[in-house]
Short mmCIF file of C-alpha atoms and ligand atoms in Angstrom, two decimals:
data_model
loop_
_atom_site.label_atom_id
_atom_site.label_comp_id
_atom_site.label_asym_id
_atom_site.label_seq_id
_atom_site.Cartn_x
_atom_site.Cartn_y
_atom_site.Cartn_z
CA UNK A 23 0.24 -26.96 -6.36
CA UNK A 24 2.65 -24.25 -7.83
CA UNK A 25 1.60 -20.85 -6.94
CA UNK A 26 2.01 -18.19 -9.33
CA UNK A 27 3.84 -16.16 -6.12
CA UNK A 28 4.36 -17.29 -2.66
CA UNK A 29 4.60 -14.21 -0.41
CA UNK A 30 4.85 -16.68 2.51
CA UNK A 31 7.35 -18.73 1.77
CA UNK A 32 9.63 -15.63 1.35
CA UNK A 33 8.66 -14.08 5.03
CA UNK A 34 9.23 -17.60 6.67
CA UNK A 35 13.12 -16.82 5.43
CA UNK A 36 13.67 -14.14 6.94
CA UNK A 37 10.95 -14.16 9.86
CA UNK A 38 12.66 -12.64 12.76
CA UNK A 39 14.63 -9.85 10.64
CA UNK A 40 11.15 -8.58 9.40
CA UNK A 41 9.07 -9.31 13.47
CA UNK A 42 11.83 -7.09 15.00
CA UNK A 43 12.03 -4.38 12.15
CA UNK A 44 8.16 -3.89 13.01
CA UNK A 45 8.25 -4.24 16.47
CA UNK A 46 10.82 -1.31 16.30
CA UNK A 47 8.56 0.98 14.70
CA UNK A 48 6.08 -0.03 17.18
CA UNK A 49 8.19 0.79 20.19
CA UNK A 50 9.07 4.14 18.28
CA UNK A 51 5.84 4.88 17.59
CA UNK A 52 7.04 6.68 14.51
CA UNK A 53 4.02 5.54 11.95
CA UNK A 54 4.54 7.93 9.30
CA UNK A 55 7.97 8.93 7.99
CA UNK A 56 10.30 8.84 10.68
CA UNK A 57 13.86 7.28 10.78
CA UNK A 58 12.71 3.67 9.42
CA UNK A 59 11.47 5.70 6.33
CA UNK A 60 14.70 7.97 6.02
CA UNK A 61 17.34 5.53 6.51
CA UNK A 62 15.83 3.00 3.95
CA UNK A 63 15.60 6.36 1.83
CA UNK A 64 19.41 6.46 1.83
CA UNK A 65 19.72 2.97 1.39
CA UNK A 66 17.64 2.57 -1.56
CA UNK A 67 19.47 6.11 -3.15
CA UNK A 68 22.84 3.87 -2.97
CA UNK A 69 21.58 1.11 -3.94
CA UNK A 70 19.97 2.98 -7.56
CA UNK A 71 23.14 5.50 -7.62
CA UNK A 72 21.37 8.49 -7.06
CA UNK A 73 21.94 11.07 -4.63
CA UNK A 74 17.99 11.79 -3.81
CA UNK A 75 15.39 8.72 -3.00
CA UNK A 76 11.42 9.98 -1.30
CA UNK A 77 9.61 7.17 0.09
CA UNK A 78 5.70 7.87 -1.28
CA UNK A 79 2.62 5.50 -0.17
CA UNK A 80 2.41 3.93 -3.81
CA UNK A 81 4.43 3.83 -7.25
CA UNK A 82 1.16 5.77 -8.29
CA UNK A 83 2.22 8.68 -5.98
CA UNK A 84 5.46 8.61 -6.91
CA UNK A 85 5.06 8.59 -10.91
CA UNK A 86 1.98 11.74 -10.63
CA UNK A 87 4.81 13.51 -8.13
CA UNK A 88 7.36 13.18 -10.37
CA UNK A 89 5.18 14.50 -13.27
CA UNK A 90 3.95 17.48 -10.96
CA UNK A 91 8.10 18.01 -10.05
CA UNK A 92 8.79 18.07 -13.86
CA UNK A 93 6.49 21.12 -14.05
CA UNK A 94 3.79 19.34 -16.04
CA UNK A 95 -0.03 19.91 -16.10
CA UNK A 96 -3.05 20.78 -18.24
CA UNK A 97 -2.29 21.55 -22.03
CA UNK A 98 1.00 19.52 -22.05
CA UNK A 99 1.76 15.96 -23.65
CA UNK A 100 3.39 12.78 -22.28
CA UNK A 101 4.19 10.09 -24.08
CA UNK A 102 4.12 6.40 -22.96
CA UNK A 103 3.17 3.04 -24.09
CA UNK A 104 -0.50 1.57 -24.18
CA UNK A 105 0.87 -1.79 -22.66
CA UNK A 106 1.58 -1.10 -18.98
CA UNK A 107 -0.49 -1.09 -16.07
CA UNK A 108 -3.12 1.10 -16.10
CA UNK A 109 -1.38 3.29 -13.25
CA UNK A 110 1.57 5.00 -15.79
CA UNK A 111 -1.49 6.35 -17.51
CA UNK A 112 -3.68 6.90 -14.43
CA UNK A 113 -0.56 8.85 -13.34
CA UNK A 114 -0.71 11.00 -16.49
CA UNK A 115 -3.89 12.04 -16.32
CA UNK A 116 -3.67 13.22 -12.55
CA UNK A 117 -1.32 15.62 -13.23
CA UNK A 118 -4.06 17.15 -15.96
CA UNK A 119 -1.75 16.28 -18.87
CA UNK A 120 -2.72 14.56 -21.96
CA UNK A 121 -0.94 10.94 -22.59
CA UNK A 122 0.19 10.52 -25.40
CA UNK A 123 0.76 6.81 -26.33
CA UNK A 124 3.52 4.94 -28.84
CA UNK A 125 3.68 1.31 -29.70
CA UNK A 126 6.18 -1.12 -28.57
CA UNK A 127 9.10 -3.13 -30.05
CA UNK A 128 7.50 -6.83 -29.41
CA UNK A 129 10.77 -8.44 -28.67
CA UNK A 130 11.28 -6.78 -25.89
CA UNK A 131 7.74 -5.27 -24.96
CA UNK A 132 8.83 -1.74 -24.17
CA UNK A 133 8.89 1.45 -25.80
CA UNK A 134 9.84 1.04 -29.47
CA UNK A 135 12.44 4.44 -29.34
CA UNK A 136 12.15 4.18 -33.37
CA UNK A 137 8.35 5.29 -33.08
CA UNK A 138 9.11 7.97 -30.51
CA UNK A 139 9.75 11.17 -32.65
CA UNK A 140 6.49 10.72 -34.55
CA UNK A 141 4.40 11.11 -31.49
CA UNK A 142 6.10 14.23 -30.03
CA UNK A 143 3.91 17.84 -30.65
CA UNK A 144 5.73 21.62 -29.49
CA UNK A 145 3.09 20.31 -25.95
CA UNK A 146 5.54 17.08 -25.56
CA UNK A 147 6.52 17.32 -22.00
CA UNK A 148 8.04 13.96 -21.04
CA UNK A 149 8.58 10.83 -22.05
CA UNK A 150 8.34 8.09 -19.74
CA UNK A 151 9.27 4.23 -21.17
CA UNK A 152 8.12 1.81 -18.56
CA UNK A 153 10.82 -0.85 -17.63
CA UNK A 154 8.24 -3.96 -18.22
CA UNK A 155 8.48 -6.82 -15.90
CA UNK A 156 11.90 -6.27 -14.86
CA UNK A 157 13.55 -5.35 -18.24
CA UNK A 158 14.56 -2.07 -18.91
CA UNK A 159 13.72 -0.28 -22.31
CA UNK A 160 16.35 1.07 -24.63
CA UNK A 161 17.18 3.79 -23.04
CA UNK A 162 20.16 5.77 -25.10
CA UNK A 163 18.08 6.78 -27.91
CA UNK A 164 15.51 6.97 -26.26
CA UNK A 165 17.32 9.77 -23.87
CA UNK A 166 19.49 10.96 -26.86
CA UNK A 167 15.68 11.79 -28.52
CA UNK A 168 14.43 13.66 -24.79
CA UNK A 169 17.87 15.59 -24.87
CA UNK A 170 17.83 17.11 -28.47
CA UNK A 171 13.70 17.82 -28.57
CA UNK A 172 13.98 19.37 -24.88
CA UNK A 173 11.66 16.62 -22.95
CA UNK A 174 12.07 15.16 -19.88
CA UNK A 175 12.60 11.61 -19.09
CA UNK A 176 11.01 9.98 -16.25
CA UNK A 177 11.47 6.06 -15.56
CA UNK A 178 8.41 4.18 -14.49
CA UNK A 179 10.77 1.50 -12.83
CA UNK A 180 7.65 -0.14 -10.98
CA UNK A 181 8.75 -3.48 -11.84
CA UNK A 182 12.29 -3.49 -12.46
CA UNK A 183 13.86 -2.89 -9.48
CA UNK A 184 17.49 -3.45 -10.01
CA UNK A 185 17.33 -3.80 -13.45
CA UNK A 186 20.99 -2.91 -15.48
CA UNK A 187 21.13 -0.57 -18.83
CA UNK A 188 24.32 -0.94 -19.88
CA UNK A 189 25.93 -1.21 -16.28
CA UNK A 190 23.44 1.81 -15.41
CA UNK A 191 20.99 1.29 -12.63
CA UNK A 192 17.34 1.69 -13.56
CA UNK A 193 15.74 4.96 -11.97
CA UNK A 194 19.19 6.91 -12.23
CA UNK A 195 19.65 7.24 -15.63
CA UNK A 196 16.37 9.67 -16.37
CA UNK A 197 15.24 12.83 -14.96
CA UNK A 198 13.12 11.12 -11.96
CA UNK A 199 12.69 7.14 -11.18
CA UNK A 200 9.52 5.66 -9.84
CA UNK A 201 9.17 2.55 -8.14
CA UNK A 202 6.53 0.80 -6.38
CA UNK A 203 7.01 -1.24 -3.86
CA UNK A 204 3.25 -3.24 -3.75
CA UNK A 205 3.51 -6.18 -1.78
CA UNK A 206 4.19 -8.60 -5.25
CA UNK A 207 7.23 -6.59 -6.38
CA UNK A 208 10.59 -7.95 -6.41
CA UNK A 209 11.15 -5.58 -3.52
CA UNK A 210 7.47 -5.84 -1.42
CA UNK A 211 6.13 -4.01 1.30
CA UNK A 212 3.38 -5.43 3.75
CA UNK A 213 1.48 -2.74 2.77
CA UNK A 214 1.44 -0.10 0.03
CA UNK A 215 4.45 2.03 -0.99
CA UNK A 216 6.68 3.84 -3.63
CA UNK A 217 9.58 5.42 -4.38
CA UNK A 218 10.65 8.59 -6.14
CA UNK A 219 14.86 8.34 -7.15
CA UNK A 220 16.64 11.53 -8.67
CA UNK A 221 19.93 13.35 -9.02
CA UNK A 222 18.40 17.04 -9.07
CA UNK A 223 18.36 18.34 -6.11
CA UNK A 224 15.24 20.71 -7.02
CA UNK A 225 13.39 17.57 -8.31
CA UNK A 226 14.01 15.72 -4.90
CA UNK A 227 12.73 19.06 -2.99
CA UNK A 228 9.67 19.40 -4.74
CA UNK A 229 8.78 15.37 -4.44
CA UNK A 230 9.85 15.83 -0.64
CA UNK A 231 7.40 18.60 -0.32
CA UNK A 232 4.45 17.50 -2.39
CA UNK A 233 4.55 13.98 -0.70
CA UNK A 234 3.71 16.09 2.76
CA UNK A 235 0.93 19.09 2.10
CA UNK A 236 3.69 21.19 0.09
CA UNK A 237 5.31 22.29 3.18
CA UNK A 238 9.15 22.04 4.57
CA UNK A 239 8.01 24.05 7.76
CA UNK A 240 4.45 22.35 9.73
CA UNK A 241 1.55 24.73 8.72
CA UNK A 242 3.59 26.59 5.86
CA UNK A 243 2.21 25.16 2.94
CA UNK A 244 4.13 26.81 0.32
CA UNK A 245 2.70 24.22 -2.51
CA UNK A 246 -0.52 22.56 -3.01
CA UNK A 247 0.40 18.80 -1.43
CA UNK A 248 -0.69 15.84 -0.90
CA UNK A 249 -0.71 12.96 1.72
CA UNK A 250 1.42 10.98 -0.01
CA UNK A 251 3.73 9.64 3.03
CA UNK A 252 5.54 6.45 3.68
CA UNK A 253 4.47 4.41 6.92
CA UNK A 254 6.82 3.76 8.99
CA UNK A 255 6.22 0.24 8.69
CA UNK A 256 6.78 -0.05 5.12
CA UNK A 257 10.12 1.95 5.65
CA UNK A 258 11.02 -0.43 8.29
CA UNK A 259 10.34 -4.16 6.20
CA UNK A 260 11.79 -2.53 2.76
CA UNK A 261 14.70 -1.83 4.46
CA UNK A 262 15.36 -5.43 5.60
CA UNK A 263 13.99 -7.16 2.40
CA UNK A 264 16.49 -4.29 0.72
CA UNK A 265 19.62 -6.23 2.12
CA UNK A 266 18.57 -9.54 0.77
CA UNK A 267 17.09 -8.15 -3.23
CA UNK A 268 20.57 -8.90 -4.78
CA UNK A 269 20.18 -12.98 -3.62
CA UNK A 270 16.50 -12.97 -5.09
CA UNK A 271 17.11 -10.80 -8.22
CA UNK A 272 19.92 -13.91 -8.54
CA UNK A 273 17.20 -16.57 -7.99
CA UNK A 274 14.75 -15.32 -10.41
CA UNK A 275 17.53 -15.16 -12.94
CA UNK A 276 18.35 -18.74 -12.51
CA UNK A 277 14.93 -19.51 -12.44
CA UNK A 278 14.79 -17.76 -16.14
CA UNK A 279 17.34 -19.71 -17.35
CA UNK A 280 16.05 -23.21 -16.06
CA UNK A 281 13.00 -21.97 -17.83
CA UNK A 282 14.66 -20.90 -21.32
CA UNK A 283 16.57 -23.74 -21.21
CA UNK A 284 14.11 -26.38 -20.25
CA UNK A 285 11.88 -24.62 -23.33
CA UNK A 286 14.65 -24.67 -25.84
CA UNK A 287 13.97 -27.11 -29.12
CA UNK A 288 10.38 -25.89 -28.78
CA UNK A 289 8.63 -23.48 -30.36
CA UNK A 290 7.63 -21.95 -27.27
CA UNK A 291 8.05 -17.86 -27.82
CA UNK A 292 9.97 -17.00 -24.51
CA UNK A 293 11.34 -13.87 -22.95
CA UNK A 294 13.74 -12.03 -25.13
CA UNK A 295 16.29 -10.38 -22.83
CA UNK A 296 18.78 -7.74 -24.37
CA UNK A 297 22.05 -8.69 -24.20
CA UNK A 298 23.61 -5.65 -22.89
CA UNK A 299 20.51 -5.25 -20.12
CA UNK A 300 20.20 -6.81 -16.57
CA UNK A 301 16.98 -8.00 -16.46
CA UNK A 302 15.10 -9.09 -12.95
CA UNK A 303 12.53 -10.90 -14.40
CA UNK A 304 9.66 -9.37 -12.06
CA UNK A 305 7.51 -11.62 -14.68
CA UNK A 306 8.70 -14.17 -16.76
CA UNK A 307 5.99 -14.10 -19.83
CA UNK A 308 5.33 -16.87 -22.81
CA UNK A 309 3.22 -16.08 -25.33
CA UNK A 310 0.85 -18.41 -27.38
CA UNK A 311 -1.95 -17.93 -29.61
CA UNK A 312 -4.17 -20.46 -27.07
CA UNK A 313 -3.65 -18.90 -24.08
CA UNK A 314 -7.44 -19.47 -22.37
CA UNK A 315 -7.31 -22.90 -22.77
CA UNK A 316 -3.35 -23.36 -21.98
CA UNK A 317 -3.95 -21.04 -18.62
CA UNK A 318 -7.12 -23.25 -18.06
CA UNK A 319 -5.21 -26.62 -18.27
CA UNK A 320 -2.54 -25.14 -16.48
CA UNK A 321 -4.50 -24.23 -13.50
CA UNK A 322 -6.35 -27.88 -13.23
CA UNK A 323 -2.86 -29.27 -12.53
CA UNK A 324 -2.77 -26.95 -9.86
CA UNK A 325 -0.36 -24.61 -11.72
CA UNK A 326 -0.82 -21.14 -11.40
CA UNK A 327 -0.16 -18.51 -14.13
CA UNK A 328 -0.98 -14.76 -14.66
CA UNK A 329 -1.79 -12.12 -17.32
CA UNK A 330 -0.11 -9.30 -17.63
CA UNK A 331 -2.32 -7.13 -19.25
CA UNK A 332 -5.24 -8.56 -20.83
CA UNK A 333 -6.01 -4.80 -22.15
CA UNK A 334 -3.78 -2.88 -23.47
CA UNK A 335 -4.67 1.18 -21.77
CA UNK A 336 -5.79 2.68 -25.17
CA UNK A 337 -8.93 -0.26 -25.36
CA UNK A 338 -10.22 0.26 -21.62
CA UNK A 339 -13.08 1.70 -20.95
CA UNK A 340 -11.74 4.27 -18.46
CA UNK A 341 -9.42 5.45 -21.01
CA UNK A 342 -11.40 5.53 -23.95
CA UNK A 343 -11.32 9.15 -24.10
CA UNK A 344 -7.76 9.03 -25.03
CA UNK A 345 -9.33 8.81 -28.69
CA UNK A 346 -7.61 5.48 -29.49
CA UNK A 347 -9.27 2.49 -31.69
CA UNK A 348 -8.59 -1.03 -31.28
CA UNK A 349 -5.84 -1.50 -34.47
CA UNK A 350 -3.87 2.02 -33.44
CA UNK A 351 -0.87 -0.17 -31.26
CA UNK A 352 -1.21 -3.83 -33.38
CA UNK A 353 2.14 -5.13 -31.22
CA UNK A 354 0.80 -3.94 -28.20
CA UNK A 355 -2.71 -5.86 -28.81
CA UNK A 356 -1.24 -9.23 -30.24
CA UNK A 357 0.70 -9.34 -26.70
CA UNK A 358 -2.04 -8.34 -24.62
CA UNK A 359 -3.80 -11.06 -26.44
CA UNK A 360 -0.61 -14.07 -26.10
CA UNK A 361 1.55 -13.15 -23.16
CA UNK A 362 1.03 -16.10 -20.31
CA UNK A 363 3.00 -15.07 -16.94
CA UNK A 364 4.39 -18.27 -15.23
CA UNK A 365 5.16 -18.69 -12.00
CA UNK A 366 8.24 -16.28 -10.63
CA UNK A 367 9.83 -15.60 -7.30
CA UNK A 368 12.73 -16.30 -5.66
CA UNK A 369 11.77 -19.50 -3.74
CA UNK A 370 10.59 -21.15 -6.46
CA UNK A 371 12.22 -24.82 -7.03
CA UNK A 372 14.38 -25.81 -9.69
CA UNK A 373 11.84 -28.72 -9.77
CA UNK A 374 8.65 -26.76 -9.99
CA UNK A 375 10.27 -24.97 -13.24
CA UNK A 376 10.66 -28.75 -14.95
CA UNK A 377 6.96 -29.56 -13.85
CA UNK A 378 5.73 -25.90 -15.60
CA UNK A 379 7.93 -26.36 -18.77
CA UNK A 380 6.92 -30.18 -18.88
CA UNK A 381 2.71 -29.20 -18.38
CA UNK A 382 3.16 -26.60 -21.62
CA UNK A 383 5.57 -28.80 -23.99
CA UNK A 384 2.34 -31.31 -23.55
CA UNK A 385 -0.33 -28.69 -23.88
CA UNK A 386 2.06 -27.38 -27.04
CA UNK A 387 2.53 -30.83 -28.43
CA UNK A 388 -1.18 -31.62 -28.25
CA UNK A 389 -1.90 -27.88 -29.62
CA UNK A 390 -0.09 -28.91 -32.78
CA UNK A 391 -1.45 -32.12 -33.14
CA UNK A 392 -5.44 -30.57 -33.12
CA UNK A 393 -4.14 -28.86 -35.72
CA UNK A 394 -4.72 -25.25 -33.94
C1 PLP B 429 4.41 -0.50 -14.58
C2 PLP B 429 3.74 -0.04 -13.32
N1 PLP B 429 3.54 1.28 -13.15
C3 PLP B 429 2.96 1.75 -12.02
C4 PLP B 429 2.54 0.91 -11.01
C5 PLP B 429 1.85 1.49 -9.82
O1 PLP B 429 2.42 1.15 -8.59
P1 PLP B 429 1.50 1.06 -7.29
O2 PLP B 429 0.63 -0.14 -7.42
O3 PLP B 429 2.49 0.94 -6.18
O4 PLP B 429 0.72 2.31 -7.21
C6 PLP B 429 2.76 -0.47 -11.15
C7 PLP B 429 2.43 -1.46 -10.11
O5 PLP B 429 1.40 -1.72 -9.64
C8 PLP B 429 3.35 -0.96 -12.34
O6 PLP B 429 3.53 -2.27 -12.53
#
């Protein structure tokens, strides 16, 4: 059996680093916020090259603060891509804005920056390009566009933690960063959690505020908050599985590369990685035209795969108010429609990436040979 994740395998490594990180919190008793929280706050600000980092309770929390700390609510625009998880968009629509969506370039499946301009009204607020599974979008034109039609940038980083643009960290190089820290991230909490990252100092107040019923001061609520806190738990476990990211980031790279290589001489459509990115390969995604039955084969041999996203946001039901018809985003359809995520973490075995790439060169050869 290959899992598609293995959350236990990666807490048997580093067992009693995580049991006395919690047991700390429990002998501190500090549950929410506290010092677990704010020290891996200033460890995870270093670590993105920021000077600000607020630990939230979800990378929800800490994309809708970020929108609320950019000033934006009803009557204004964002822009994003239909092909993300639903929660960019969910995100979007808490803050009362309208989302705006743009296609993406399907080499790389982010934000196509050439499509950008077309999409932005005088009620274009932000623009926020979602790093998808661990690759980071262009982001130079895309923040040379923000800077000369006035918008603001924020970075929905949820699955690229670590991720390199041009030697530039992802989450510092926009207005506001967002990560999420959900338990199958690169960087997982036992629990939910998020992170807000940011260089402006009245950005990082605002999140700080929000994330706690508005208030600096206990009982003076100067803004309308929310209980969007860290637990002191999640603080506590991010900050030890912080000190070991760099050695899995390295893993799942080599694992990437075992893949592309073991697929090469095939016509097997594999991850495109920019050459001037860093990417952390939160997902490592195929695509193929028979996808059911190649995910349904794969999983009898006791491999498992994933889908990430089977609907793109503009064709869901909860969304269909966004006014969008199947046919508006055709790049973001075909890969919600072909992309086939394989197995991906850090502990995975050079072996178990010949046994994947062996299963679909078969279910490829025999593909071609029906004729499909
Ligand atoms: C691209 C993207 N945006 C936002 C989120 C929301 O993060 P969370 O689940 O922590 O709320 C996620 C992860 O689930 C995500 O993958």
């Amino acid at each position: 059996m290959i899992p598609f994740l293995d959350l236990k395998a990666q807490y048997a490594t580093i067992k009693p680093e995580i049991d006395a990180a919690i047991q700390g919190v429990l002998d501190s008793c500090q549950f929410t916020l506290g010092s677990a929280v704010a020290s891996f706050e200033e460890d995870f600000a270093s670590y993105c090259g920021t000077r600000h980092a607020i630990g939230v309770n979800s990378g929800t929390s800490a994309l809708h603060l970020a929108l609320l700390a950019a000033g934006i609510g009803a009557g204004d625009e964002v822009i994003t891509v239909p092909f993300t998880f639903v929660a960019t968009v969910s995100a979007i629509h808490y803050s009362g804005a309208r989302t705006v969506l743009v296609d993406i370039d399907p080499q790389t499946f982010n934000i196509d920056p050439d499509r950008i301009e077309a999409a932005i009204t005088e009620r274009t607020q932000a623009i926020i390009p979602v790093h998808l599974y661990g690759q980071p979008a262009d982001m130079d034109p895309i923040l040379e566009i923000a800077r000369r039609r006035g918008v603001m940038v924020i970075e929905d980083a949820c699955q690229a933690h670590g991720a390199e643009y041009r030697g530039r960290r992802v989450g510092s190089m926009a207005d506001i960063g967002c990560f999420s820290f959900y338990p199958g991230k690169n960087l997982g909490a036992y629990g939910e959690a998020g992170m807000a990252v940011t260089n402006v100092d009245r950005h990082a107040r605002t999140i700080r505020m929000l994330r706690d019923w508005g208030a600096e001061q206990k009982y003076r609520h100067e803004l309308k908050g929310y209980n969007y806190r860290m637990e002191g738990i999640q603080g506590a476990v991010l900050r030890v599985k912080l000190t070991h990211l760099e050695a899995w980031t390295a893993a799942r790279r080599a694992h990437a590369a075992r893949y592309d290589e073991l697929f090469s001489g095939s016509a097997i459509a594999t991850p495109q990685a920019s050459p001037d990115v860093r990417h952390v390969y939160h997902i490592y995604a195929i695509r193929t035209r028979q996808r059911q039955l190649w995910q349904d084969a794969l999983t009898a041999k006791g491999i498992h795969t994933g889908i990430h996203y089977p609907v793109p946001v503009h064709l869901l039901p909860a969304y269909a108010d966004l006014g969008y018809k199947r046919g508006d985003f055709p790049h973001s359809e075909r890969a919600a429609d072909e992309v086939l995520s394989l197995p991906m973490y850090a502990e995975l075995a050079p072996q178990q990436c010949v046994e994947v790439v062996e299963a679909i060169r078969e279910l490829d050869e025999a593909t071609k040979s029906a004729g499909r």
